[in-house]
PDB file of C-alpha atoms in Angstrom:
ATOM      1  CA  MET A 191     105.079 -67.092  41.993  1.00 41.00           C
ATOM      2  CA  ALA A 192     105.157 -68.950  45.358  1.00 44.00           C
ATOM      3  CA  TYR A 193     105.217 -73.455  45.280  1.00 45.00           C
ATOM      4  CA  SER A 194     104.340 -75.067  48.661  1.00 44.00           C
ATOM      5  CA  TYR A 195     106.657 -77.694  49.816  1.00 46.00           C
ATOM      6  CA  GLU A 196     105.646 -80.019  53.228  1.00 49.00           C
ATOM      7  CA  ASP A 197     108.101 -82.390  53.999  1.00 49.00           C
ATOM      8  CA  THR A 198     109.739 -83.865  57.709  1.00 46.00           C
ATOM      9  CA  LEU A 199     112.950 -81.834  58.503  1.00 44.00           C
ATOM     10  CA  THR A 200     115.696 -83.885  59.933  1.00 43.00           C
ATOM     11  CA  GLU A 201     118.463 -82.208  61.367  1.00 40.00           C
ATOM     12  CA  THR A 202     122.111 -82.820  60.292  1.00 38.00           C
ATOM     13  CA  ILE A 203     124.591 -83.789  62.423  1.00 34.00           C
ATOM     14  CA  ALA A 204     126.918 -80.386  63.159  1.00 33.00           C
ATOM     15  CA  ILE A 205     130.593 -80.966  61.252  1.00 30.00           C
ATOM     16  CA  LYS A 206     132.572 -78.679  62.815  1.00 30.00           C
ATOM     17  CA  PHE A 207     135.558 -78.201  60.814  1.00 30.00           C
ATOM     18  CA  ILE A 208     138.044 -75.329  59.955  1.00 29.00           C
ATOM     19  CA  SER A 209     136.979 -73.299  57.112  1.00 33.00           C
ATOM     20  CA  SER A 210     137.264 -69.490  55.753  1.00 33.00           C
ATOM     21  CA  ASN A 211     133.591 -68.320  55.802  1.00 38.00           C
ATOM     22  CA  THR A 212     132.499 -67.127  52.412  1.00 41.00           C
ATOM     23  CA  TYR A 213     129.624 -66.085  53.746  1.00 45.00           C
ATOM     24  CA  GLY A 214     130.942 -63.078  55.369  1.00 47.00           C
ATOM     25  CA  GLY A 215     129.318 -63.448  58.864  1.00 54.00           C
ATOM     26  CA  ASP A 216     130.647 -65.335  61.993  1.00 62.00           C
ATOM     27  CA  MET A 217     127.617 -68.065  62.330  1.00 72.00           C
ATOM     28  CA  PRO A 218     127.689 -70.674  60.209  1.00 79.00           C
ATOM     29  CA  TYR A 219     123.882 -71.590  58.998  1.00 84.00           C
ATOM     30  CA  ARG A 220     122.048 -74.738  60.651  1.00 86.00           C
ATOM     31  CA  VAL A 221     121.252 -77.272  57.982  1.00 88.00           C
ATOM     32  CA  LEU A 222     118.650 -79.372  57.989  1.00 87.00           C
ATOM     33  CA  LEU A 223     117.621 -82.206  55.415  1.00 88.00           C
ATOM     34  CA  THR A 224     113.950 -83.006  54.353  1.00 86.00           C
ATOM     35  CA  GLU A 225     112.885 -86.881  54.548  1.00 86.00           C
ATOM     36  CA  ASN A 226     112.413 -86.649  50.390  1.00 87.00           C
ATOM     37  CA  PHE A 227     115.807 -85.164  50.186  1.00 90.00           C
ATOM     38  CA  LEU A 228     117.206 -88.221  52.079  1.00 89.00           C
ATOM     39  CA  LYS A 229     115.166 -90.910  50.371  1.00 89.00           C
ATOM     40  CA  GLU A 230     116.359 -89.415  47.094  1.00 92.00           C
ATOM     41  CA  LEU A 231     120.003 -89.331  48.394  1.00 91.00           C
ATOM     42  CA  GLU A 232     119.266 -93.736  48.885  1.00 91.00           C
ATOM     43  CA  ARG A 233     119.029 -93.940  44.960  1.00 93.00           C
ATOM     44  CA  VAL A 234     122.625 -92.543  44.026  1.00 94.00           C
ATOM     45  CA  ASP A 235     126.064 -94.421  44.108  1.00 93.00           C
ATOM     46  CA  GLU A 236     128.411 -94.365  46.880  1.00 92.00           C
ATOM     47  CA  LYS A 237     130.760 -91.722  45.158  1.00 94.00           C
ATOM     48  CA  THR A 238     128.233 -89.268  44.391  1.00 93.00           C
ATOM     49  CA  ARG A 239     126.457 -89.506  48.449  1.00 92.00           C
ATOM     50  CA  GLU A 240     129.865 -88.258  49.081  1.00 92.00           C
ATOM     51  CA  GLU A 241     130.047 -85.306  46.750  1.00 94.00           C
ATOM     52  CA  VAL A 242     126.782 -84.516  47.672  1.00 93.00           C
ATOM     53  CA  PHE A 243     127.689 -84.696  51.971  1.00 90.00           C
ATOM     54  CA  ARG A 244     130.524 -82.783  51.078  1.00 92.00           C
ATOM     55  CA  VAL A 245     128.667 -79.951  49.618  1.00 93.00           C
ATOM     56  CA  VAL A 246     125.445 -80.370  52.001  1.00 91.00           C
ATOM     57  CA  ARG A 247     129.006 -79.465  54.755  1.00 88.00           C
ATOM     58  CA  ASP A 248     130.064 -76.807  52.786  1.00 89.00           C
ATOM     59  CA  LEU A 249     126.683 -75.202  53.126  1.00 88.00           C
ATOM     60  CA  GLU A 250     126.882 -74.209  56.626  1.00 85.00           C
ATOM     61  CA  TRP A 251     129.322 -71.654  55.792  1.00 84.00           C
ATOM     62  CA  ASP A 252     129.053 -71.248  51.904  1.00 86.00           C
ATOM     63  CA  VAL A 253     125.271 -69.818  52.027  1.00 83.00           C
ATOM     64  CA  HIS A 254     125.247 -68.604  48.824  1.00 84.00           C
ATOM     65  CA  ARG A 255     127.290 -71.039  46.611  1.00 89.00           C
ATOM     66  CA  GLY A 256     124.730 -72.287  43.398  1.00 92.00           C
ATOM     67  CA  LYS A 257     121.708 -69.958  41.568  1.00 93.00           C
ATOM     68  CA  GLU A 258     119.253 -68.340  43.079  1.00 91.00           C
ATOM     69  CA  LEU A 259     116.329 -69.167  41.080  1.00 89.00           C
ATOM     70  CA  SER A 260     113.564 -66.798  40.318  1.00 86.00           C
ATOM     71  CA  GLY A 261     110.305 -66.980  42.362  1.00 80.00           C
ATOM     72  CA  TYR A 262     109.627 -67.930  45.914  1.00 82.00           C
ATOM     73  CA  ILE A 263     108.914 -71.467  47.748  1.00 83.00           C
ATOM     74  CA  ARG A 264     106.214 -71.461  50.164  1.00 83.00           C
ATOM     75  CA  VAL A 265     107.225 -73.511  52.815  1.00 79.00           C
ATOM     76  CA  LYS A 266     105.253 -74.666  55.990  1.00 78.00           C
ATOM     77  CA  LEU A 267     107.632 -74.298  59.372  1.00 72.00           C
ATOM     78  CA  PRO A 268     106.919 -74.355  62.710  1.00 70.00           C
ATOM     79  CA  CYS A 269     106.887 -70.226  63.294  1.00 73.00           C
ATOM     80  CA  GLY A 270     104.418 -70.493  60.195  1.00 78.00           C
ATOM     81  CA  GLU A 271     103.989 -70.422  56.482  1.00 83.00           C
ATOM     82  CA  VAL A 272     106.813 -68.499  55.026  1.00 83.00           C
ATOM     83  CA  GLU A 273     107.824 -67.579  51.601  1.00 85.00           C
ATOM     84  CA  LEU A 274     111.749 -68.335  50.931  1.00 87.00           C
ATOM     85  CA  LYS A 275     113.708 -68.001  47.739  1.00 87.00           C
ATOM     86  CA  LEU A 276     114.555 -71.253  45.964  1.00 89.00           C
ATOM     87  CA  TRP A 277     118.453 -72.124  45.438  1.00 93.00           C
ATOM     88  CA  VAL A 278     120.501 -74.621  43.550  1.00 94.00           C
ATOM     89  CA  VAL A 279     124.001 -76.175  43.609  1.00 95.00           C
ATOM     90  CA  ASN A 280     124.859 -78.398  40.805  1.00 95.00           C
ATOM     91  CA  VAL A 281     126.795 -81.807  42.253  1.00 94.00           C
ATOM     92  CA  GLY A 282     128.024 -84.064  39.430  1.00 92.00           C
ATOM     93  CA  ASP A 283     125.318 -85.289  37.212  1.00 93.00           C
ATOM     94  CA  TYR A 284     122.566 -84.337  40.116  1.00 95.00           C
ATOM     95  CA  ARG A 285     121.028 -81.011  41.112  1.00 94.00           C
ATOM     96  CA  LEU A 286     120.926 -80.037  44.640  1.00 95.00           C
ATOM     97  CA  TYR A 287     117.655 -77.842  45.585  1.00 93.00           C
ATOM     98  CA  ARG A 288     116.895 -76.001  48.705  1.00 92.00           C
ATOM     99  CA  ILE A 289     115.906 -73.042  50.289  1.00 89.00           C
ATOM    100  CA  VAL A 290     117.312 -70.418  52.289  1.00 88.00           C
ATOM    101  CA  ASP A 291     115.653 -68.585  55.609  1.00 86.00           C
ATOM    102  CA  GLU A 292     118.575 -65.539  56.101  1.00 83.00           C
ATOM    103  CA  LYS A 293     116.286 -64.525  58.943  1.00 83.00           C
ATOM    104  CA  GLU A 294     116.662 -67.750  60.649  1.00 82.00           C
ATOM    105  CA  LEU A 295     120.597 -68.500  59.214  1.00 84.00           C
ATOM    106  CA  THR A 296     118.985 -71.869  57.942  1.00 85.00           C
ATOM    107  CA  THR A 297     119.433 -73.836  54.673  1.00 87.00           C
ATOM    108  CA  TYR A 298     116.908 -76.350  53.884  1.00 88.00           C
ATOM    109  CA  VAL A 299     118.036 -78.999  51.450  1.00 90.00           C
ATOM    110  CA  ILE A 300     114.700 -80.598  50.083  1.00 89.00           C
ATOM    111  CA  SER A 301     115.806 -82.708  46.786  1.00 91.00           C
ATOM    112  CA  LEU A 302     118.286 -84.330  44.709  1.00 94.00           C
ATOM    113  CA  ARG A 303     117.346 -84.740  41.208  1.00 93.00           C
ATOM    114  CA  PRO A 304     119.556 -85.630  37.862  1.00 93.00           C
ATOM    115  CA  LYS A 305     120.132 -83.138  35.471  1.00 90.00           C
ATOM    116  CA  ARG A 306     118.751 -83.161  32.556  1.00 80.00           C
ATOM    117  CA  LYS A 307     119.771 -84.675  29.737  1.00 73.00           C
ATOM    118  CA  GLU A 308     120.549 -82.332  26.229  1.00 62.00           C
ATOM    119  CA  THR A 309     118.499 -83.826  23.358  1.00 59.00           C
ATOM    120  CA  SER A 310     119.533 -82.731  20.249  1.00 58.00           C
ATOM    121  CA  SER A 311     117.326 -81.770  17.610  1.00 57.00           C
ATOM    122  CA  PRO A 312     117.291 -83.647  14.223  1.00 58.00           C
ATOM    123  CA  SER A 313     119.366 -82.070  10.718  1.00 52.00           C
TER     124      SER A 313
END
């Protein structure tokens, strides 16, 4: 199943830091943030925002952090329309959704959503 997703991409400032490359290659991934993600980020408190940016910085080297979801998402990129895998990373009470382009060494952070609350069933 493929989903369609269009949004304006905003490239993050590359933050270089000493870190072990858990991806296993010697090339960091480019991390791009979408306008939609940035709007959602404005709605969370400062502590959560800092935690989210720590995770986003780590994605440069740890592209397989989190869980790969089943299915693909169809994305319109400058090179054309492609289908990419959707990933989710838990960040506190939120889930950070992203797509990974292994060919272009790029991860696109597309959404930040609150985790669903567990509802208890009546006894």
